[in-house]
PDB file of C-alpha atoms in Angstrom:
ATOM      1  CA  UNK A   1       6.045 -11.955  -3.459  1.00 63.00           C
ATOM      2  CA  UNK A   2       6.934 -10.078  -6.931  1.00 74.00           C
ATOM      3  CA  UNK A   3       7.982  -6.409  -6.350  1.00 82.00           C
ATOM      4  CA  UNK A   4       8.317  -3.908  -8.812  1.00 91.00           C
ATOM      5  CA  UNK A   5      11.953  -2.576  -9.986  1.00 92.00           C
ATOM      6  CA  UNK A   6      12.012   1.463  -8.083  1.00 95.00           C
ATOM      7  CA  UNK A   7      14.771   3.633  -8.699  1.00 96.00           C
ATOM      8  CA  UNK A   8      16.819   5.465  -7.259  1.00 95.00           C
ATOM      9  CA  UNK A   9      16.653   3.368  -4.071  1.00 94.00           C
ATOM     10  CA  UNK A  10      17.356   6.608  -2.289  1.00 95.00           C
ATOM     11  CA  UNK A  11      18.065  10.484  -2.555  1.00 94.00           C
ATOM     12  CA  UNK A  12      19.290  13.365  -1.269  1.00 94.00           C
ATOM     13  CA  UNK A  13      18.620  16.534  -3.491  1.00 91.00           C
ATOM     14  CA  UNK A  14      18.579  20.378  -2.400  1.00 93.00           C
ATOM     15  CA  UNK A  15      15.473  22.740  -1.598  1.00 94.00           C
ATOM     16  CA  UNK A  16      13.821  23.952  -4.833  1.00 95.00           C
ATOM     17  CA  UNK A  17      15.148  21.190  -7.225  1.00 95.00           C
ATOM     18  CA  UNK A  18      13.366  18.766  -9.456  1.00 96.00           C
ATOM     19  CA  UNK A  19      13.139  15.185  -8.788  1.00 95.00           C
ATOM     20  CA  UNK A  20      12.327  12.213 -10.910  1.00 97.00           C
ATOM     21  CA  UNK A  21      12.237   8.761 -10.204  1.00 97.00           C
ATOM     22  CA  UNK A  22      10.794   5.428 -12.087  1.00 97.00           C
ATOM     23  CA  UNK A  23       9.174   2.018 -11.679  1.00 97.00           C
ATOM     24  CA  UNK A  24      10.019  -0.918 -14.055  1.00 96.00           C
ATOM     25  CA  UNK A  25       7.961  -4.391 -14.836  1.00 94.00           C
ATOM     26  CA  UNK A  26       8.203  -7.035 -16.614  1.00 92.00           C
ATOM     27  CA  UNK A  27       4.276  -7.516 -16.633  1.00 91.00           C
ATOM     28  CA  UNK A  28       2.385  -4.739 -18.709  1.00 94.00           C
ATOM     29  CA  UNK A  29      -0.293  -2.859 -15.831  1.00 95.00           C
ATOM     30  CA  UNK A  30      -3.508  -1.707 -16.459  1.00 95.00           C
ATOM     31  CA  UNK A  31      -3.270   0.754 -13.749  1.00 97.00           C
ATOM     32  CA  UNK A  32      -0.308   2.439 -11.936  1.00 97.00           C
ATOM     33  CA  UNK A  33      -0.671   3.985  -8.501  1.00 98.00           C
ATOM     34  CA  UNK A  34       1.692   6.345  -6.891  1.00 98.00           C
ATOM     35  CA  UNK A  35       2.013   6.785  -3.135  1.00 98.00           C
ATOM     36  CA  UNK A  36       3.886   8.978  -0.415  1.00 98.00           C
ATOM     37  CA  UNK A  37       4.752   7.108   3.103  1.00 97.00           C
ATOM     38  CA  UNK A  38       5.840   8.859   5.868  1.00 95.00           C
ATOM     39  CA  UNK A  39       7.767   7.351   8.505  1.00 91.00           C
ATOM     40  CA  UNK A  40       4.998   5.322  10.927  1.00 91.00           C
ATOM     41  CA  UNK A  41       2.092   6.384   8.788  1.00 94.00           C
ATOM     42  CA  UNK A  42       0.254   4.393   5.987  1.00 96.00           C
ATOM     43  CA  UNK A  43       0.788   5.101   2.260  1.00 97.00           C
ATOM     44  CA  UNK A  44      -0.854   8.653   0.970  1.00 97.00           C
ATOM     45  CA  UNK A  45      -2.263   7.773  -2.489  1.00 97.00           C
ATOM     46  CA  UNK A  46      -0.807  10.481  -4.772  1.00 98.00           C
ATOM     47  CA  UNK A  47      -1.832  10.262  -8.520  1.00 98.00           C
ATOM     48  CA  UNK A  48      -3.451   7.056 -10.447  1.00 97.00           C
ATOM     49  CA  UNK A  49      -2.758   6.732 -14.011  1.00 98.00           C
ATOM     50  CA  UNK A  50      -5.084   4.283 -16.305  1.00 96.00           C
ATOM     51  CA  UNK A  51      -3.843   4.694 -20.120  1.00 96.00           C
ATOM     52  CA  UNK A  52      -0.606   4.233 -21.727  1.00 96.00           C
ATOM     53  CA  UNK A  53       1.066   7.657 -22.612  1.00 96.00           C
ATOM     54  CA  UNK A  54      -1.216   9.421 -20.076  1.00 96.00           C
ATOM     55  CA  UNK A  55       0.684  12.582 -18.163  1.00 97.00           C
ATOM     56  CA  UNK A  56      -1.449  13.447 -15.037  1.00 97.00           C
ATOM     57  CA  UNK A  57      -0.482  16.167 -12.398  1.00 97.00           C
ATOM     58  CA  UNK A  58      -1.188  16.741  -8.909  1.00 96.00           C
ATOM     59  CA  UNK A  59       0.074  20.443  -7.471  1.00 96.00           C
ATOM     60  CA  UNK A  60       3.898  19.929  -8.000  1.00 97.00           C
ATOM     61  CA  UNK A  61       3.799  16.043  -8.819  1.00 98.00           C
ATOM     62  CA  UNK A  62       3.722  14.879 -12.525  1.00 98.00           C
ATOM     63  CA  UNK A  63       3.417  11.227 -12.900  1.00 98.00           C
ATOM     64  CA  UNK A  64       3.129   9.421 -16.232  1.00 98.00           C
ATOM     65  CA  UNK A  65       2.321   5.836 -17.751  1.00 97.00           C
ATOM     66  CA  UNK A  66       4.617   4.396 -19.750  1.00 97.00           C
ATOM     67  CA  UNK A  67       4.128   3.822 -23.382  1.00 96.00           C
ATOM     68  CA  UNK A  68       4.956   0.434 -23.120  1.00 95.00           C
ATOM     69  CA  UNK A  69       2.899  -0.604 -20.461  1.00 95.00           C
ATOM     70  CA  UNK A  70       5.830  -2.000 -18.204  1.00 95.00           C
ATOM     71  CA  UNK A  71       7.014   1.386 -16.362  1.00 96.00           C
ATOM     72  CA  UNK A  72       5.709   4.595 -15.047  1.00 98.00           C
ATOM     73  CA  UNK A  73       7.757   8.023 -13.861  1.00 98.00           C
ATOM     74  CA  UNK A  74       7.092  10.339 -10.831  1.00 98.00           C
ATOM     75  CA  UNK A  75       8.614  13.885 -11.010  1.00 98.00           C
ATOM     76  CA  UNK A  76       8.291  16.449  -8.161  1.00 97.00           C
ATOM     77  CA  UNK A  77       8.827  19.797  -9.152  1.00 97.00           C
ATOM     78  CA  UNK A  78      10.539  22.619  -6.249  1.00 96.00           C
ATOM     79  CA  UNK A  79      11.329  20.102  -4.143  1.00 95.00           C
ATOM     80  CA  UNK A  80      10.189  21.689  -0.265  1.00 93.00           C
ATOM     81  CA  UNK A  81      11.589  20.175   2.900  1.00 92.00           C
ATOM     82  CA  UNK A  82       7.889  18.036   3.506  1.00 93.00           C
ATOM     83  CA  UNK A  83       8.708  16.046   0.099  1.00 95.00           C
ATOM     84  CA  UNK A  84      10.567  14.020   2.188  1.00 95.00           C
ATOM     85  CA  UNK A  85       9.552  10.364   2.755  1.00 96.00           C
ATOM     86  CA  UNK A  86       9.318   7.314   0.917  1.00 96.00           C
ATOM     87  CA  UNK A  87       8.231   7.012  -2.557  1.00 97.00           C
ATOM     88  CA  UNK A  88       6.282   4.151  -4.097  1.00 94.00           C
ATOM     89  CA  UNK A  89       4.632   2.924  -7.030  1.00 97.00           C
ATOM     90  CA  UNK A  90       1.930   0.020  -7.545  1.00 97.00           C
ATOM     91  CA  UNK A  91       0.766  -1.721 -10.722  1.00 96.00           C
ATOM     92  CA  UNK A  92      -2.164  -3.897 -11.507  1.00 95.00           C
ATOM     93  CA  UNK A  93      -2.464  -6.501 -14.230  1.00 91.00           C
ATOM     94  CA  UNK A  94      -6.158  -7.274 -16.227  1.00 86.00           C
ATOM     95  CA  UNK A  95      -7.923  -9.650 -14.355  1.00 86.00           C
ATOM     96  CA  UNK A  96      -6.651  -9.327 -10.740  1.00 87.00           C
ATOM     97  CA  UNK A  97      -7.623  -7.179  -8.005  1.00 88.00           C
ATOM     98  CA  UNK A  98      -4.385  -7.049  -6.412  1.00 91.00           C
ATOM     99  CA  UNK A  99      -1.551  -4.884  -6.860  1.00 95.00           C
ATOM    100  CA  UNK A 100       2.384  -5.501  -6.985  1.00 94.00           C
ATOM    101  CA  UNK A 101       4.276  -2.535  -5.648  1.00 95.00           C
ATOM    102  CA  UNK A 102       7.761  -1.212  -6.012  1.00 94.00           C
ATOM    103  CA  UNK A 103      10.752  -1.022  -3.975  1.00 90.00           C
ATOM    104  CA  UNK A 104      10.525   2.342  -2.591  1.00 93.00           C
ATOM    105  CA  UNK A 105      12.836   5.549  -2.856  1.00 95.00           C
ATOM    106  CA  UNK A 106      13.609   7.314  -0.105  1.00 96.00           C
ATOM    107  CA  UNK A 107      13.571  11.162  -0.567  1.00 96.00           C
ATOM    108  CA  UNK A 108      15.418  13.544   1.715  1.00 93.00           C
ATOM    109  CA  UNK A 109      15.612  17.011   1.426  1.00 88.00           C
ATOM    110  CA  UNK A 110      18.399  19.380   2.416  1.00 84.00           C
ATOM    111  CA  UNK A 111      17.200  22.912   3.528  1.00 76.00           C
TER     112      UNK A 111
ATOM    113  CA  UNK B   1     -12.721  11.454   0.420  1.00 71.00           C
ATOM    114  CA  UNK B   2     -11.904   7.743   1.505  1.00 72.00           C
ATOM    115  CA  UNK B   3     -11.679   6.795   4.745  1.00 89.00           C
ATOM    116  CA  UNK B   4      -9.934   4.062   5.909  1.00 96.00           C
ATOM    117  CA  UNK B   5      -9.590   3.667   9.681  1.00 96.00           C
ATOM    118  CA  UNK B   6      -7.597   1.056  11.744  1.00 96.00           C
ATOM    119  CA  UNK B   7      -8.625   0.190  14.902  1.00 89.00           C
ATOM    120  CA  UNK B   8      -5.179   0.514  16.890  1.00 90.00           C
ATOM    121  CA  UNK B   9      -2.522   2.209  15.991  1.00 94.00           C
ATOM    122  CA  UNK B  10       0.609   0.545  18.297  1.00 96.00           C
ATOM    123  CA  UNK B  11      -0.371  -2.784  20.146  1.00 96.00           C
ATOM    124  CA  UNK B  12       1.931  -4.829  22.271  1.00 97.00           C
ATOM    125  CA  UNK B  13       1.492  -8.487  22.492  1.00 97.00           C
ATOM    126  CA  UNK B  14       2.983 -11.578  24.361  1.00 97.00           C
ATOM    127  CA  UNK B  15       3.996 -14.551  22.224  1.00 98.00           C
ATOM    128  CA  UNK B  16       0.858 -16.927  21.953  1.00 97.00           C
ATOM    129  CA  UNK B  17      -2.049 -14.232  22.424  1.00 97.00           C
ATOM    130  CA  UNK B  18      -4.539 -13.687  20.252  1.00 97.00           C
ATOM    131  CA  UNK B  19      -4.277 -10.931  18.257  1.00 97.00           C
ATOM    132  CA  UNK B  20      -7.292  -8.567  16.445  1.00 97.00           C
ATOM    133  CA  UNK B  21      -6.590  -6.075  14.246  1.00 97.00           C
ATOM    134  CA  UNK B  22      -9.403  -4.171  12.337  1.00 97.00           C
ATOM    135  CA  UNK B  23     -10.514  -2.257   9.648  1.00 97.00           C
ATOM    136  CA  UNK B  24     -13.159   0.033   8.577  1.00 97.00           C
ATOM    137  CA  UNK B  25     -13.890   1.857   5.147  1.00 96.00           C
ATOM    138  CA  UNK B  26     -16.669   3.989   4.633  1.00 92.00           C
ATOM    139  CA  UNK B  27     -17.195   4.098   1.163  1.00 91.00           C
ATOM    140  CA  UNK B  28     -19.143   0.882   0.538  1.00 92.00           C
ATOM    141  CA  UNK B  29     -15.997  -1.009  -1.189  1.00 94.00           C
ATOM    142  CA  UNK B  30     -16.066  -4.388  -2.126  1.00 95.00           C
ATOM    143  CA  UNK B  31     -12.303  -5.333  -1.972  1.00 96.00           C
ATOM    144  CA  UNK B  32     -10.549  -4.651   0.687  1.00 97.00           C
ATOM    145  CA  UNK B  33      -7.060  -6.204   1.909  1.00 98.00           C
ATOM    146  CA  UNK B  34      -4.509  -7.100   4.637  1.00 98.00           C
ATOM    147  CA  UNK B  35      -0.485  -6.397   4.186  1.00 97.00           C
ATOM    148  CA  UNK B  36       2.500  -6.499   6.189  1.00 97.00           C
ATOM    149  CA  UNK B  37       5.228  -4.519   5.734  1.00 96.00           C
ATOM    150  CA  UNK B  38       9.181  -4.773   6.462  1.00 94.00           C
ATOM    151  CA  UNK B  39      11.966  -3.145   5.931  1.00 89.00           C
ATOM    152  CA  UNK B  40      13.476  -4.744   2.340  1.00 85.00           C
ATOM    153  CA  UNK B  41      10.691  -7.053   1.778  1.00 87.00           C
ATOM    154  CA  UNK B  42       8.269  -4.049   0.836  1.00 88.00           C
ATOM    155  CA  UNK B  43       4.136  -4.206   0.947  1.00 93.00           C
ATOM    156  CA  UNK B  44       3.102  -8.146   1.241  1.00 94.00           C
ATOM    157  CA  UNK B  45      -0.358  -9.417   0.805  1.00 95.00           C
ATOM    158  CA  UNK B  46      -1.675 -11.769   3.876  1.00 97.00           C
ATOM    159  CA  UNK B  47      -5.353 -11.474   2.522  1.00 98.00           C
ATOM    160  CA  UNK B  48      -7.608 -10.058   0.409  1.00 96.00           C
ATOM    161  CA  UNK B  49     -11.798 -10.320   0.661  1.00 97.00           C
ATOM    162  CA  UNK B  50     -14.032  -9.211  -2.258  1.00 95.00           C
ATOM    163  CA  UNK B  51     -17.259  -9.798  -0.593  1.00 94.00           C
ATOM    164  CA  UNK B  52     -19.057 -10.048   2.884  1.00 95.00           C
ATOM    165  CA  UNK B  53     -18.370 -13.463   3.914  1.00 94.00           C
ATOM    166  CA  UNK B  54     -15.430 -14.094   0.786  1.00 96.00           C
ATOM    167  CA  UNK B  55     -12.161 -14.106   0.947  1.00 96.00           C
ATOM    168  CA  UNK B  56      -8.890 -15.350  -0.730  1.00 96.00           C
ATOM    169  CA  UNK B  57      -5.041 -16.273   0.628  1.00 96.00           C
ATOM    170  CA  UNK B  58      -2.495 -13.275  -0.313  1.00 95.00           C
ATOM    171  CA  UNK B  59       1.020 -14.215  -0.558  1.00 93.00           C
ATOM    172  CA  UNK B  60       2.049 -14.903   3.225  1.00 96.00           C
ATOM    173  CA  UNK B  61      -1.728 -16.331   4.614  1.00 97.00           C
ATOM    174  CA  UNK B  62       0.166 -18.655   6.939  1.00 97.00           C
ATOM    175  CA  UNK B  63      -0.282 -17.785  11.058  1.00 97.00           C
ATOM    176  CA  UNK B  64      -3.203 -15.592   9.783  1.00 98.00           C
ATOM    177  CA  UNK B  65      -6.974 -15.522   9.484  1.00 98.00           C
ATOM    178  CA  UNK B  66      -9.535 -13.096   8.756  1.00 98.00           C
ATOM    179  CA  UNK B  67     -13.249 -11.892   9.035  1.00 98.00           C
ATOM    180  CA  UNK B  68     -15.501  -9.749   6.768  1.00 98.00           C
ATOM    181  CA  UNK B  69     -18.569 -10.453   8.070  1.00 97.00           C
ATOM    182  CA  UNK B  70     -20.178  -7.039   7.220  1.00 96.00           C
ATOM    183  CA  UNK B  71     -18.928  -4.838   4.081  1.00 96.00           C
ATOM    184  CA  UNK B  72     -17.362  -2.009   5.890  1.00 96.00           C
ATOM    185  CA  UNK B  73     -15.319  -4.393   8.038  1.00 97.00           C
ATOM    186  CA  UNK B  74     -12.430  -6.664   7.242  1.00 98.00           C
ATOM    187  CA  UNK B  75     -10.535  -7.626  10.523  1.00 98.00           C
ATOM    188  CA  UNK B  76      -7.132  -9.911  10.586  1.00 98.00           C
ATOM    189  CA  UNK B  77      -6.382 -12.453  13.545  1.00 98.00           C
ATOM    190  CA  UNK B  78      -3.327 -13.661  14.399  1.00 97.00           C
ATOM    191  CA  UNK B  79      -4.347 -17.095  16.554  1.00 95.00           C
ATOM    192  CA  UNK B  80      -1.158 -17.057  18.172  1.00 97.00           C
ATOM    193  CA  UNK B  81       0.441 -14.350  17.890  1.00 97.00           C
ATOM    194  CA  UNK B  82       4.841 -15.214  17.145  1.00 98.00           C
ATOM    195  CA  UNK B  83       7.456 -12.616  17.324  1.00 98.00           C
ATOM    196  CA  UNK B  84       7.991 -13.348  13.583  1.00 97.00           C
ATOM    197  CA  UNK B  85       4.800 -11.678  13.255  1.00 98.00           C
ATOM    198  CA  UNK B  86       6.403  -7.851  14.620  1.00 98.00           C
ATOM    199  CA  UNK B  87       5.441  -5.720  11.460  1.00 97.00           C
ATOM    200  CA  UNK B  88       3.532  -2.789  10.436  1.00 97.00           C
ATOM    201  CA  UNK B  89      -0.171  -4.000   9.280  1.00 98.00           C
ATOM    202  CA  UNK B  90      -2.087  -2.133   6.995  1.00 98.00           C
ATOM    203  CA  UNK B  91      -5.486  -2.083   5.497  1.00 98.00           C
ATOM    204  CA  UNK B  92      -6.590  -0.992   2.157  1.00 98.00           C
ATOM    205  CA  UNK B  93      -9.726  -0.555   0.448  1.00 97.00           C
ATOM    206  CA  UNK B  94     -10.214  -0.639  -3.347  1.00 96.00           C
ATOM    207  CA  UNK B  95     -12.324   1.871  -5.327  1.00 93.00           C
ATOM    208  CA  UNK B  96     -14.070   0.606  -8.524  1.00 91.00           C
ATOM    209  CA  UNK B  97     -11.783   3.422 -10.383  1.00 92.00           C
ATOM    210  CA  UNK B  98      -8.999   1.331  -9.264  1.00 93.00           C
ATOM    211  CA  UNK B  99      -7.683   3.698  -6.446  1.00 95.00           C
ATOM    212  CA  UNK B 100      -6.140   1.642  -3.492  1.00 97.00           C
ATOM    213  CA  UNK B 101      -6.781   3.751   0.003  1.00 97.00           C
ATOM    214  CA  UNK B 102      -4.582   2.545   2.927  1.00 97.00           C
ATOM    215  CA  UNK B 103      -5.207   3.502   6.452  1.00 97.00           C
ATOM    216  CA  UNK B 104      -2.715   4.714   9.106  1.00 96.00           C
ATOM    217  CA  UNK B 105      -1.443   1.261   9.923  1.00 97.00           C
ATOM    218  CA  UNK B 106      -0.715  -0.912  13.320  1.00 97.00           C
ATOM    219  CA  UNK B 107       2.385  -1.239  14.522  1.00 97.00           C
ATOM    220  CA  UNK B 108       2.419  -4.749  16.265  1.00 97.00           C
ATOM    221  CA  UNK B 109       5.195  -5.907  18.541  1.00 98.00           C
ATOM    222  CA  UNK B 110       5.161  -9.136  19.419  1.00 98.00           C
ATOM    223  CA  UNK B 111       7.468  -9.892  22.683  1.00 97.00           C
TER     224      UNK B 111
END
């Protein structure tokens, strides 16, 4: 199946930095979905986004919908040691209930 | 807040057993759906249902069935179960907002 273009594929940052990270399509989404996976567990939904241009936080995490439809950004602000995990995006078309998702990036922290 | 609860968390199985795997949301969703997930292939949709009693082939259907016989259960069956099939299953539940809630996963191995 289609999966969604995620990058950086993987990171290591230090305690107290910023992070950023993006999802690409070639399909413009109606809806963009962020999630956190931890190693084992199921997908944490983090912040949903619904209109082009829209900026929404939650706590520390600022995600926002692309202008053009085809991309959305995730930054996490003061990066802690429990940021790390895997980092994915999901978009959804018009007309479907289904939702592609991206390729993952793996966070890791250094204390 | 969503809950979306997975019947078994780690199963074993022997190559040809049945396997049942279930799912339970509590928030009176319609659309709810089945995914494997492996390392490099990402999130993969076997099934999806949005109705009691409906239901529609995801991207890898094959060695797979499923059941939604009451709303706030949609279980997946593996007839015989391969060792192809080893993955991590989860279940996810759609809001009408467009919020997709995953529970905790199984982790099947199939020896």
């Amino acid at each position: 199946g289609q999966q969604l273009n995620q990058s950086p594929q993987s990171m290591f940052i230090q305690e107290g930095e910023d992070v950023s990270m993006n999802c690409t399509s070639s399909s413009i989404f109606n809806t963009w979905l962020w999630y956190k996976q931890d190693p084992g567990e199921g997908p944490v939904l983090l912040i949903a986004l619904y209109k082009a241009g829209e900026l929404t936080s939650n706590g520390r995490l600022t995600a926002q919908f692309g202008i053009t439809r085809k991309d959305s950004f995730l930054n996490i602000s003061a990066s802690i040691p429990s940021d790390v995990g895997i980092y994915f995006c999901a978009g959804q078309s018009s007309g479907t209930y289904k939702y592609i998702f991206g390729t993952g990036t793996r966070l890791k922290v250094l204390a | 807040d969503v809950k979306v609860t997975q019947s078994s968390r780690y199963l074993v199985k022997r190559t040809g057993e049945k396997v049942f795997l279930e799912c339970v949301q509590d928030m009176d969703h319609e659309n709810m759906f089945w995914y494997r997930q492996d390392p490099g292939l990402g999130l993969r949709l076997i099934y999806f249902s949005y109705d009691v009693k409906m239901k529609e082939k995801g991207d890898i259907p094959e060695g797979y069935s499923v059941s939604r016989e009451k709303k706030e259960r949609f279980s997946l069956i593996l007839e015989s179960a391969s060792t192809n099939q080893t993955s991590m299953y989860l279940c996810a539940s759609l809001e009408n907002t467009g919020e997709l809630f995953f529970g905790e996963g199984s982790r099947l191995t199939v020896l």
